[in-house]
Structure formats: C-alpha cells, structure tokens
XYZ file of C-alpha atoms in Angstrom:
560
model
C 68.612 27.563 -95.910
C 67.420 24.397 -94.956
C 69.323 21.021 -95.652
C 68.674 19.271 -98.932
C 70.963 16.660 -98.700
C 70.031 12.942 -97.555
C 69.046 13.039 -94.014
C 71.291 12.083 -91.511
C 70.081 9.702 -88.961
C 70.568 10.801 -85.112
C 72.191 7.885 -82.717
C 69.527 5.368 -81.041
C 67.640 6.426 -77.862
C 68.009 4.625 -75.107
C 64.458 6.034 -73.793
C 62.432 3.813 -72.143
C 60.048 3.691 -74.938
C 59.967 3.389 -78.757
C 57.788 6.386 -80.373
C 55.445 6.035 -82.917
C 56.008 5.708 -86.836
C 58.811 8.501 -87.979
C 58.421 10.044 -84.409
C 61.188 7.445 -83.856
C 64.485 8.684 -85.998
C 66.788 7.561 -83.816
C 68.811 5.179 -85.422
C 72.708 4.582 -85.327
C 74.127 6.024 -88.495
C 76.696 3.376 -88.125
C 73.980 0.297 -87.634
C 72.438 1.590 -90.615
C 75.630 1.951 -93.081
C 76.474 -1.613 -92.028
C 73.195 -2.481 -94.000
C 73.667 -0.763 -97.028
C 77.566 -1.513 -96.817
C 79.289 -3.823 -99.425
C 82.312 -5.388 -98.851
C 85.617 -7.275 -100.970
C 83.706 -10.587 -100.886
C 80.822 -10.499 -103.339
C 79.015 -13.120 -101.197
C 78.663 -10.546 -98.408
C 76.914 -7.695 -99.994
C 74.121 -6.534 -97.364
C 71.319 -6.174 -98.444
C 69.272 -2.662 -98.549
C 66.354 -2.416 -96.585
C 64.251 -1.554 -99.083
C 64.445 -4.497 -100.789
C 63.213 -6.265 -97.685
C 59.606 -7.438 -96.966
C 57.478 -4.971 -96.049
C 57.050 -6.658 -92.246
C 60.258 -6.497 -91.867
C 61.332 -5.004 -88.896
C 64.552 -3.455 -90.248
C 62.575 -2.196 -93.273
C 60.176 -1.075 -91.287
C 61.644 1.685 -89.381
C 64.537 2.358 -92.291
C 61.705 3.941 -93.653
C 59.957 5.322 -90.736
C 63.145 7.029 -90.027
C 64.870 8.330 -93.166
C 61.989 8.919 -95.510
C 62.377 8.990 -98.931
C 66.130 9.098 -100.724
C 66.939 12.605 -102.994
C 65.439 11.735 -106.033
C 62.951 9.680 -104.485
C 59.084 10.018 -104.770
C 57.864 11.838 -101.677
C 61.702 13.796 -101.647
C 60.982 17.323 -99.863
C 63.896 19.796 -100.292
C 61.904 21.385 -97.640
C 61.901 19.375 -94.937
C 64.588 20.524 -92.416
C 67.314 18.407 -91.039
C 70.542 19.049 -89.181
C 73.937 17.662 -90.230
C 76.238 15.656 -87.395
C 78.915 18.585 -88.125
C 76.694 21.373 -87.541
C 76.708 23.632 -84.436
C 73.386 23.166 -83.836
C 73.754 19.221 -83.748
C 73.922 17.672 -79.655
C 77.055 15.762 -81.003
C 79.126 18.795 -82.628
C 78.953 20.309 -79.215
C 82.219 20.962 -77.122
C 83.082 17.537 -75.525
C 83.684 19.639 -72.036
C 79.752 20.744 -72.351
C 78.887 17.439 -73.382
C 81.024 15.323 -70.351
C 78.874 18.110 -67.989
C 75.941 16.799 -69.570
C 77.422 13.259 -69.189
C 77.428 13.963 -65.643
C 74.357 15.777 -64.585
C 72.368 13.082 -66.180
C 74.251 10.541 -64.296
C 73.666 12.705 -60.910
C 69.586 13.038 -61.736
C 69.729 8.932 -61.183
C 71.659 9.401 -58.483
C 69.051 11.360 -57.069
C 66.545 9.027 -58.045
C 68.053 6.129 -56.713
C 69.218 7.587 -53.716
C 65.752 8.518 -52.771
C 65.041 4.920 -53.089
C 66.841 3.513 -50.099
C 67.489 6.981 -47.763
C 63.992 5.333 -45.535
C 66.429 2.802 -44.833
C 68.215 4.518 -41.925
C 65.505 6.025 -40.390
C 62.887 2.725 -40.801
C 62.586 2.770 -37.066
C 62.139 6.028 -36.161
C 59.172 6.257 -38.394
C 57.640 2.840 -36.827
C 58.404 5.019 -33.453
C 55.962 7.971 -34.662
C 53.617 5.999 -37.309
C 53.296 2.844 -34.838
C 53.173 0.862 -38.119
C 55.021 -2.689 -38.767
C 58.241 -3.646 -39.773
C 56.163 -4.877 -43.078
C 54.621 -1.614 -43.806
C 58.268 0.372 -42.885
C 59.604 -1.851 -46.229
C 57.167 -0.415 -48.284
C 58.557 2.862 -47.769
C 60.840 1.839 -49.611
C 59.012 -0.662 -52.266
C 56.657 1.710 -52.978
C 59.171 4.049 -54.401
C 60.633 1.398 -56.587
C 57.201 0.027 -57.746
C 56.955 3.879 -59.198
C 59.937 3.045 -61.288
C 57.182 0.369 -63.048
C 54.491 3.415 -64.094
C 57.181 6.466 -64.646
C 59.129 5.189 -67.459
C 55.322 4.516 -69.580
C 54.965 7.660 -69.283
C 58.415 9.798 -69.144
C 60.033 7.869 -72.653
C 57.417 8.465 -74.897
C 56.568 11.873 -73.315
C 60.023 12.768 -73.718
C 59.508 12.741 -77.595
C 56.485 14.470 -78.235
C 57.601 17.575 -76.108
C 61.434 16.868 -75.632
C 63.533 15.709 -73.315
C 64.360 19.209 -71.034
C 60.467 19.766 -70.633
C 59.724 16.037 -69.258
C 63.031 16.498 -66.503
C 61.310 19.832 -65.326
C 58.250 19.194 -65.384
C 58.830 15.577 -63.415
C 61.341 17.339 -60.911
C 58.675 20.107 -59.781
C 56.627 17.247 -58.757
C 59.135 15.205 -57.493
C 60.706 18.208 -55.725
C 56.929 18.972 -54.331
C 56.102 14.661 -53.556
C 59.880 14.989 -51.050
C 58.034 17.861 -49.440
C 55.144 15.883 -48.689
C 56.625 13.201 -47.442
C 58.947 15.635 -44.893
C 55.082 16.979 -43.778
C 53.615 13.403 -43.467
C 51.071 13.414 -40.607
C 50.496 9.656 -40.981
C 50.907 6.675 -42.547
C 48.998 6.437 -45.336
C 50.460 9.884 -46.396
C 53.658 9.241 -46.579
C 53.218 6.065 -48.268
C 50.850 7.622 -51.211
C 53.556 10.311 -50.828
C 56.637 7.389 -51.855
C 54.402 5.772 -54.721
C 54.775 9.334 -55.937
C 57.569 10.389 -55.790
C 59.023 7.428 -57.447
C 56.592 7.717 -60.256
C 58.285 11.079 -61.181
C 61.915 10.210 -59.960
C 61.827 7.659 -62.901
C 61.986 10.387 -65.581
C 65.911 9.818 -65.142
C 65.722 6.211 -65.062
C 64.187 6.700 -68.661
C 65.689 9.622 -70.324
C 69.042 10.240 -68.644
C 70.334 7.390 -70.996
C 68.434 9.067 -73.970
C 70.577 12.455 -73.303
C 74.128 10.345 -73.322
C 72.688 8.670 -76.954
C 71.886 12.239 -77.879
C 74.924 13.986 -77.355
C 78.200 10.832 -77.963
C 79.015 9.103 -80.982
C 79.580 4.924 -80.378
C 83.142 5.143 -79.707
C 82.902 7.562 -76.449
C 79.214 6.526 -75.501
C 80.377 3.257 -74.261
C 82.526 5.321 -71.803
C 80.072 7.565 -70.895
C 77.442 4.621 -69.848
C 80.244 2.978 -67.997
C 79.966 6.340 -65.579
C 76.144 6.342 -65.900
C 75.837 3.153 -65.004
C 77.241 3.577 -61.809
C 74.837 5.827 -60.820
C 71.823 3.388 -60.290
C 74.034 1.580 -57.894
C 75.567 4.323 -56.105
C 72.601 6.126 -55.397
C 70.703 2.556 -53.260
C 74.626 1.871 -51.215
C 75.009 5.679 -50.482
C 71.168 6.351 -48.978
C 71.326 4.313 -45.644
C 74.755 6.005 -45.092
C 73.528 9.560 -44.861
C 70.271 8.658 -43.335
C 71.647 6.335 -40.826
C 74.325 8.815 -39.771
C 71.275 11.139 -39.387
C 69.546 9.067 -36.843
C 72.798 8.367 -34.579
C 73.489 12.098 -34.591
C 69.736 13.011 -33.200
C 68.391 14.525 -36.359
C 64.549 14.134 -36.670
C 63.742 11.865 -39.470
C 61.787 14.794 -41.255
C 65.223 16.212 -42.010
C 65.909 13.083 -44.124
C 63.235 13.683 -46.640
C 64.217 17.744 -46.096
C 67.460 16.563 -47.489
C 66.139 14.668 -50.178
C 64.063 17.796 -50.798
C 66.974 20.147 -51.006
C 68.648 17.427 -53.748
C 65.847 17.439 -55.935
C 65.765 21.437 -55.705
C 69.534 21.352 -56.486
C 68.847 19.351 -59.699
C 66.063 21.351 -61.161
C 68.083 24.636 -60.517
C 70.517 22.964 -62.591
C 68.149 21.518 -65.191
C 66.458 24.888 -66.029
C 69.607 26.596 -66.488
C 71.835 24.372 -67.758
C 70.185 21.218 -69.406
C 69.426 22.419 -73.466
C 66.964 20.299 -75.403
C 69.608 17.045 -76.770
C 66.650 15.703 -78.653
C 67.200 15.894 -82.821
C 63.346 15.836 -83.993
C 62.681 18.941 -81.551
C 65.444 20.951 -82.311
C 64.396 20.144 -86.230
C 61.194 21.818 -84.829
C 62.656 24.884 -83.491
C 64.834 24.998 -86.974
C 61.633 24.842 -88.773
C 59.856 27.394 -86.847
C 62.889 29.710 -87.558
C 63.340 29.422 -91.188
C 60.050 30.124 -91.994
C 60.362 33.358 -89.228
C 63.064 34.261 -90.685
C 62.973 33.895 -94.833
C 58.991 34.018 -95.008
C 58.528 31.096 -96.889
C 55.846 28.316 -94.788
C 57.203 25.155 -96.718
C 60.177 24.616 -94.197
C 58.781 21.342 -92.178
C 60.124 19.316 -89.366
C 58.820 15.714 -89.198
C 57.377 15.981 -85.837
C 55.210 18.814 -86.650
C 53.236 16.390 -89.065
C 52.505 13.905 -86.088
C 49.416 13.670 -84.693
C 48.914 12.300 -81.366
C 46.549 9.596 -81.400
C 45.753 7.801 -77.858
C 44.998 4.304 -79.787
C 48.127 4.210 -81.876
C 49.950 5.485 -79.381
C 48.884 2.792 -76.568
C 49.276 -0.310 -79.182
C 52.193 0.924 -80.933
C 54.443 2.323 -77.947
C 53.076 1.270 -74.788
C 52.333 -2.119 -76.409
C 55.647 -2.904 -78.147
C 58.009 -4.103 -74.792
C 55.263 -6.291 -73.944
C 54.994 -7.859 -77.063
C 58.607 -8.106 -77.321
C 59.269 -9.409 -73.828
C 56.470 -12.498 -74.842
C 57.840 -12.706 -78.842
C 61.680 -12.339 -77.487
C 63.123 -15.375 -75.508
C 66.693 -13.592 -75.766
C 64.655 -10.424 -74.370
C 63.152 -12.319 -71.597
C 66.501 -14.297 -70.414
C 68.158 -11.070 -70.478
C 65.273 -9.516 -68.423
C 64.871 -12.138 -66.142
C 68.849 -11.982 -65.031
C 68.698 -8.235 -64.763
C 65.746 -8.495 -62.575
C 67.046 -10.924 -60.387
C 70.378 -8.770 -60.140
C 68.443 -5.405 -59.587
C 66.405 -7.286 -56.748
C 68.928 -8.475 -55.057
C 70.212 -4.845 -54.715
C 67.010 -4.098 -52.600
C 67.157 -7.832 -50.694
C 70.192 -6.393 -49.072
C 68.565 -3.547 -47.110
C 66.756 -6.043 -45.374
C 69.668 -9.108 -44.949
C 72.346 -6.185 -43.649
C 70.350 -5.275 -40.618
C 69.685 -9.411 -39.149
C 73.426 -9.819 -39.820
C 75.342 -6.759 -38.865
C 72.593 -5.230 -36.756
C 71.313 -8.099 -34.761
C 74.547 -10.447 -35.122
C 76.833 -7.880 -34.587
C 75.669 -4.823 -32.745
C 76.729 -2.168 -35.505
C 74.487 0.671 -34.607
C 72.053 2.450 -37.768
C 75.337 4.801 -38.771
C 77.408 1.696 -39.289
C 74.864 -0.202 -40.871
C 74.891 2.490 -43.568
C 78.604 2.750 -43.602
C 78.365 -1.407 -44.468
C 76.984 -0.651 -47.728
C 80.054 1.014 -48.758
C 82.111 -2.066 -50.091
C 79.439 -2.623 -52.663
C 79.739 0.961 -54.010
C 83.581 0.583 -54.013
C 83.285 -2.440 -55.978
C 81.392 -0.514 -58.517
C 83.717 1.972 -58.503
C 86.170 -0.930 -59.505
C 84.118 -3.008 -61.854
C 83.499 0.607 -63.766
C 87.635 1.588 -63.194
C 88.331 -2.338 -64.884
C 85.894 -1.792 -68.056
C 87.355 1.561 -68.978
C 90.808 0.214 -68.681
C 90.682 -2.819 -70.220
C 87.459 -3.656 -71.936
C 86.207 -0.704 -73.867
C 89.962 -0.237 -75.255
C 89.473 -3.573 -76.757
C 86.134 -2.977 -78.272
C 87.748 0.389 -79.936
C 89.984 -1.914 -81.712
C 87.306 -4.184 -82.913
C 85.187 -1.587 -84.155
C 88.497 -1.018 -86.161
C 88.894 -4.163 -87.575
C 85.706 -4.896 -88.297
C 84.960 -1.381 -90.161
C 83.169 -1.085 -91.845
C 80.368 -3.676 -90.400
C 79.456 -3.695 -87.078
C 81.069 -5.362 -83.817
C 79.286 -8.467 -82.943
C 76.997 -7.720 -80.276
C 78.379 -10.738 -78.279
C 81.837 -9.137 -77.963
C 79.550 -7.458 -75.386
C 78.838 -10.046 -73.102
C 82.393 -10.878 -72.194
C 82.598 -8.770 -68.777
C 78.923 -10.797 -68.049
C 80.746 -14.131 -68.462
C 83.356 -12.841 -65.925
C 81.023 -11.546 -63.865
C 78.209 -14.635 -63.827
C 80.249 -16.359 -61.259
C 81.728 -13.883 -59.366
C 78.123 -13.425 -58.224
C 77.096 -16.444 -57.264
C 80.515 -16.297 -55.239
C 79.861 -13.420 -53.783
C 76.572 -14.693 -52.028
C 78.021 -17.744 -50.866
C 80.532 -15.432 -49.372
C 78.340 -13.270 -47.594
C 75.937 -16.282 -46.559
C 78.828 -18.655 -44.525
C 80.884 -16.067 -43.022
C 77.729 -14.204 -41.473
C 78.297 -16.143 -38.016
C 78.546 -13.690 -34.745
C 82.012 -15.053 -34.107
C 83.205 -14.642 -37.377
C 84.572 -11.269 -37.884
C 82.465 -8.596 -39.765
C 84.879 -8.080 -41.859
C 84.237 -11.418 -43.643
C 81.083 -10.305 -44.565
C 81.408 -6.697 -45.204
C 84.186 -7.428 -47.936
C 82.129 -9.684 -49.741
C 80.269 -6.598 -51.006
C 83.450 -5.784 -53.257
C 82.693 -8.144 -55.836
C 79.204 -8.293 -55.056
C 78.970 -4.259 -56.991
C 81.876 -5.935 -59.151
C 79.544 -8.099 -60.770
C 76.391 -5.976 -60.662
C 78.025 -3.376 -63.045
C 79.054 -5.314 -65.096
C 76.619 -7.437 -65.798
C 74.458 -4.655 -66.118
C 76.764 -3.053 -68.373
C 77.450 -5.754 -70.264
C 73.565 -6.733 -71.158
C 72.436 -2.898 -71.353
C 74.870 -2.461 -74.368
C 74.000 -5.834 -75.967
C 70.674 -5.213 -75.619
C 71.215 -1.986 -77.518
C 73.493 -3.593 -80.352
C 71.232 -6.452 -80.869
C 67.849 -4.672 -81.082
C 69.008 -0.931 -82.777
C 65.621 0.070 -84.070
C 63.838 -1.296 -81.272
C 66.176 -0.954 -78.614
C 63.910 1.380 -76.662
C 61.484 -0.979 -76.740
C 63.676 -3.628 -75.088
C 65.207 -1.632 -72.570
C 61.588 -0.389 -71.800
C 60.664 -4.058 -71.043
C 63.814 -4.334 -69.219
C 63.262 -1.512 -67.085
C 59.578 -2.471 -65.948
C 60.543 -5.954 -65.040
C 63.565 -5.142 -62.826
C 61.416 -2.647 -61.007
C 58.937 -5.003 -60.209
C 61.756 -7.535 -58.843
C 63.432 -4.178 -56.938
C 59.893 -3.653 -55.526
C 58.733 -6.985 -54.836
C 62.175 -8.823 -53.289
C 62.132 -6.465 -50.232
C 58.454 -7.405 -49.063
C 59.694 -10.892 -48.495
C 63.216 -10.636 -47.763
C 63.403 -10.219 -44.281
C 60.929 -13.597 -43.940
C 63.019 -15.257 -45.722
C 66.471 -14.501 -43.760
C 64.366 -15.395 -40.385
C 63.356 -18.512 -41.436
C 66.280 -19.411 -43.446
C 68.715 -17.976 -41.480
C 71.553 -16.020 -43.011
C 73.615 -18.775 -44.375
C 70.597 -20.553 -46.555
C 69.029 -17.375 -47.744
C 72.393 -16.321 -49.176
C 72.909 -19.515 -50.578
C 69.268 -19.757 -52.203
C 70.753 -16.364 -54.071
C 73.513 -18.004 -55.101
C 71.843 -21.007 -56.730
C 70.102 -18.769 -58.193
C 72.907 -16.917 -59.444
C 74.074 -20.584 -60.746
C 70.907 -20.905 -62.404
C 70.394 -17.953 -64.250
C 74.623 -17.544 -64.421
C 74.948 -19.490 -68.102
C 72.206 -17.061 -69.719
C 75.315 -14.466 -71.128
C 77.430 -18.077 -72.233
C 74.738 -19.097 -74.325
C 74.307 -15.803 -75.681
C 77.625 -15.711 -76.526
C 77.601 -18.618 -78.198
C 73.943 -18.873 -80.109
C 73.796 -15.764 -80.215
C 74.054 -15.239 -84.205
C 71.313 -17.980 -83.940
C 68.671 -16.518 -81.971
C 68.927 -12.937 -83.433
C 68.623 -14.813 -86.845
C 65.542 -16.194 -85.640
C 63.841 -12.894 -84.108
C 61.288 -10.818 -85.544
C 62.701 -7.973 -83.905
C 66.955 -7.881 -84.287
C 67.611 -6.569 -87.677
C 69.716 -9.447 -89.630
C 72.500 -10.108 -91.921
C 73.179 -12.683 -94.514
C 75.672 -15.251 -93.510
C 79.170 -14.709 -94.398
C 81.059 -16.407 -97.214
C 82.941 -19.637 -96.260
C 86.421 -17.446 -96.640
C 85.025 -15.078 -93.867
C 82.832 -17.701 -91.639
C 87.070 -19.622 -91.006
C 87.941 -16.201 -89.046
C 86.276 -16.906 -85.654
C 85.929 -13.170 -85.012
C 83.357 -12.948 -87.893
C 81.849 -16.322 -87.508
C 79.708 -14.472 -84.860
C 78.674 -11.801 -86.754
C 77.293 -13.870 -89.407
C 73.942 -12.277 -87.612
C-alpha cells in the first residue's frame, strides 16, 4: 500500500535548474524542520510557513513541495510517497553502492572537463594540418567551454521531467558520437562546430552529477562527498594537456587524442547504462505509482509528476527565467558569481600563460608543458585532503550544537577567507619568478596553492550558496554555472594578448589585483551576511534571536 503518512521531503538538488511549481520537491528535510522548529526561548519560535505571505518565497515552495498536511483540505491518502528508511529510497541504499555512485558522478566531470583542455597538447599539430591561427587553435578549446553556457538550460530541468539516468544517456550518445566527429574532422570549421558540441552535451555532468550526490547523502556525509566531486572540475582541465602533450612527443597523430577522448566517453556510458539507477525521488514516485495500480487494480495511486503538464511558457519564465532574475535581484548572488567566474577563468588563462613561460622561456617541450600542470592538481588534492581533515569535522560538531536549527551558512565561508589571499599570492608568485634565469621550479610550485585556493573557494561558496538559498538553490547555482562558463570561455581568447604585451610578470600581477579586489567578497559575507539574506527576496529567513541568544557569537549569525 501506498504511504499515508505526511510526505517526506527529498534533500535539495543541486541541478542546474529549479523545476516548475511541485515539479520541484527537493527540499532539505532538515532546512525545513528548522522552520517549523520551536525552541527553550519563547522569543525564538519560527515561524510556519504557512502563516507567511503568500509571495513569500519560503511559503511559496513549502507548499509547492509538501502539499497539503493529513487532515488538510486537498489531503490524498492516495498519492504515493517514499519514506527516507525505505529500500526503495536513493538514501537507504548501501553506503558502498552509494560512495560508487559518489564516484562515477565525480568521473563523468572528469570526463567533461578533461575534454575541455586535451586540444591543449596537440594546438600545434592541428594549426600544422588546418593552417588556421594561433587565435582560432584557442577556440578549440573555448568553444567547448562556451557549451558549458547552453547544456546546463537544458540538462537540469530535463533531468526532472524524464529523470536523471535518461538525460546522462541520452547526452553521452551524443557526446560519445560529437568526440567521433571531431577524431574525423576534415577541416576547420568541422571540428570547431564539432567542440561547440560536444561541450553542449558534456555539460549534462556539470549539471546533474551534483543532483545525484543530493539524491543519494544525507547533510552530514554530502559535504564529504562534494569535497571529492569538487575536485573533479579541476582535475579533469590540469590532467588534459598531460596526456595529450605526451601524445604529441611520442609521434601519435593528433586524431588519436580525440580517439581517446572517444574511448572515455564510451567507457562512461557502458557504465551509466548498467550501473547508474534513476536517484531522482519524483520519478521513482512515478514508477511506484505505476506499480500499485499494476499490481492492486485500483487507478487512484498518483505520483505528483504525473499531474504536470509541460507547458513551454511556464516553463521558459519560471525555470529558465529564475537564475537570471536572481543573478539581477541578488547582489550576494552576483558577488558570489562574479568571484567564481573570475576563479574558473583563470583556470583556462593558464593554458595560454604556461606555454610563453615554460615553453618559450624555458624550452620544456609539449610533454613537459603538460606535466607543469601537475602542481595545481596536487594542490587540489591537498586543499580537498585539508577540508576533510579539519574543516568538515568541525562543521559536524556545529550541526550538533546548533540542533536542532540550522548551521549558519557563513560557518561556510571560512576555508574562502583562508583561501582569498592565498590566491592573490599565488599569482604574484607565478608572475615575478617567471624570468628565464630563474629556475622553473619557482614557477611550477606556485601552482600548489594556486589549486589550494581554487577548491576551496569553490567549495566554500558552492555549499553557502546551497545553505543560503535551499528552495532556490538550483536556481543560484544555475546562474553560477552560466556565468563562470562564459569567463572559462571568454579569458582564453585574450589571454595570450595579454601575456605578450604585458609580459609575464604584469599579467600575473593584473590577476592578482584582481584577486585583491574581488578577495574581501567571502569577509563581508561573513560578516553581513545575516544582513543581506534578511534583506533578499529569495533566502528563506528567520526571526532574530532573543537578546539571551544574540550574546553567544555563534548564534548572533544565525539570527538570519
């Protein structure tokens, strides 16, 4: 028999899109109790979202997502849901499945990412063959990145109208077909359609890889398992001109490099269609649905999703439309944005810096101009290795003390505040020990906190981002997402002008102003935070603590 007790609301996608009304129930069970929670101090009583206006936000998708209460009008004793503890539910799975999960869904980015930057090492072999410019070789490269702006409008809110196995196969048979095309590439305007492609469809992972963690961890493990995932955007761009670089010393035709890429994608969707299940909860209600009424007879069993209809208008204003709206509404969204976009850029400005300085300056050949990328992976590594050690075991214990509300969000941004300046430093680095008599070594180590900082800054704003915004979260990281692909796809087309003219030391240096500049956006989060999310339209709210509570300086920040 179908569930009659109140429905229990699945964790928060981290899609790249918000769905449309009650499409969406993805919503921390945790973010919502800590709105309907009461606690010792009578001054502190949260209010319940239904007694909030009805353009609130927070109301706003409370009911989208949960429906009417037992007892309620509109209460269906028919309408199928799926209890955390049952079998059936992504999160009661065995945590061995779910860490295999965990880790194909990191290694689909990978692939993704990797894809990106693999041109890099065989750039002038193709300028050999295509007798194009150095210009046009970058936008082998930029092209696939400006796919990551166009995939994710399409891949999130796909993803929850047909579920999120259907969108990775269906986007890796393309994708697996586009890395064909470009391996057959008889000129230059074919393998360059052939890119835009394939990184339209590589960005179903960039979108929904994040949605399968959500689906499968509760809180306390899923900041662990996006500490892993989040390596994987990084890894993928520092390990690409290794493998193709190494390629071109050995003698291997530059075809082989998009056979290889090819053979990767294959790899994953052999995996996907035999190993991936369906993680999302509205589709397996579906397939619940569809078997109660198979199996007792009885056609009032209903799954929300079944009673959606898919309207192109709706859909286009109210999930294609809300990350824009946000991004202009949200200054908090758009500082956040803009860092993340400057970060993610700067990723994609080093394929073009490494070559003029280790290249040109000093003579490393296209296999050890790949292997140079290494120390920025490694840092990763690191930055990840430091956050699981240290960090996340302290956020464990604040989600402990503050039980049965929610961590501040801010706690979040305290690897950002460590990590602010270590960028900056890291480009000032890399900048004044680029001389030819100064030993490569100078430079090539300054990638080790350069992928320090990266992760965790990204880390750190990803999961803010996500604690801030709950309902809408998808929404924001949606915005997020198409703004640092436009920076990943855009810095490259000007980089290489710009360490010419500048020279090495300068353009490094202009990064790390930059750096400077946009370096106090996670301090003032931290510490008007509260404020601003107060202030949104957007970040659900609670009242301000009583004066007995706002004295404790670990609650005087969640007075939002």
């Amino acid at each position: 028999m179908a569930s009659t007790h109140p429905r229990n609301p699945p964790s928060p996608s981290l899609t790249a899109q918000e769905s449309p009304p009650v499409l969406s129930r993805q919503l921390n069970s945790e973010s919502h109790a800590s709105h309907v929670e009461t606690t010792s101090h009578s001054s502190t009583v949260v209010e319940s979202p239904h007694d909030r206006e009805d353009d609130d936000v927070l109301s706003q998708f409370e009911r989208e997502t949960y429906g009417p209460h037992e007892g309620e009008k509109g209460w269906d004793k028919y309408e199928v849901t799926i209890a955390e503890d049952d079998p059936e539910h992504p999160k009661s799975w065995s945590r061995v499945y779910r860490w295999y999960l965990t880790m194909l869904a990191g290694v689909l980015v990978l692939n993704a990412t990797f894809a990106s930057s693999a041109p890099e090492g065989i750039i002038f072999d193709m300028m050999d063959v295509f007798h194009f410019s150095e210009e046009v070789a970058t936008l082998t490269i930029s092209l696939f990145v400006a796919g990551y702006c166009l995939g994710p409008l399409i891949w999130g809110p796909l993803s929850e109208y047909i579920g999120r196995r259907n969108v990775f196969i269906i986007s890796f048979v393309f994708y697996t077909g586009f890395q064909v095309g470009c391996a057959l590439s008889p000129n230059t305007a074919a393998i360059l359609i052939f890119r835009f492609l394939g990184g339209t469809f590589a960005a179903a992972p960039l979108s929904n890889s994040g949605a399968v963690i959500s689906d499968i961890w509760d809180a306390d493990t899923r900041g662990e398992a996006l500490a892993f995932f989040t390596l994987a955007p990084f890894a993928g761009p520092t390990l690409g001109p290794v493998v193709s670089g190494f390629m071109s010393v050995a003698g291997v035709d530059w075809r082989w490099v998009y056979w290889l890429l090819t053979f990767f994608a294959g790899a994953c969707l052999v995996a996907l269609i035999f190993t991936l299940p369906e993680t999302y909860l509205p589709i397996l209600l579906v397939r619940k649905a569809r078997r109660l009424r198979k199996e007792t007879g009885d056609d009032r069993y209903w799954a929300p999703l079944e009673r959606q209809t898919l309207e192109i208008i709706p859909l286009i204003t109210h999930v294609l439309g809300r990350p824009f709206v946000m991004l202009v509404q949200e200054p908090m969204l758009l500082a956040i944005c803009l860092y993340m976009s400057f970060v993610y850029g700067c990723i994609y400005i080093l394929f073009e810096a490494y070559p003029i300085i280790f290249t040109e300056m000093h003579g490393f050949n296209m296999g050890f101009l790949g292997l140079s990328f290494l120390p920025i992976f490694l840092g990763g590594i690191t930055g990840v290795a430091a956050y699981l050690l240290i960090f996340n075991p302290r956020y464990v214990k604040a989600r402990a003390r503050h039980a049965p509300r929610p961590v501040p969000p801010e706690m979040r941004l305290e690897i950002a505040m460590w990590a602010a300046p270590m960028l900056a430093v890291s480009f000032f680095w890399f900048g004044w020990t680029s001389y030819p008599h100064v030993s490569y070594w100078a430079p090539l180590v300054a990638g080790l906190p350069l992928g320090w900082s990266i992760v965790w800054i990204f880390l750190a704003l990803f999961n803010y981002m996500i604690d801030a915004y709950l309902f809408v979260a998808a929404s924001a990281l949606a915005a997020n997402t198409v703004t640092r692909s436009f920076f990943g796809a855009g810095f490259p087309l000007f980089a290489a002008q710009m360490y010419e003219r500048l020279g090495p030391r300068w353009a490094s240096s202009l990064l790390g102003f930059i750096a400077i500049l946009l370096g106090p956006i996670p301090f003032v989060l931290y510490k008007f935070g509260p404020i601003i999310r107060r202030k949104s339209k957007f970040v659900p709210t609670l009242p301000a603590p009583a004066k007995d509570v706002e004295e404790k300086p670990v609650d005087t920040e969640h007075s939002a």
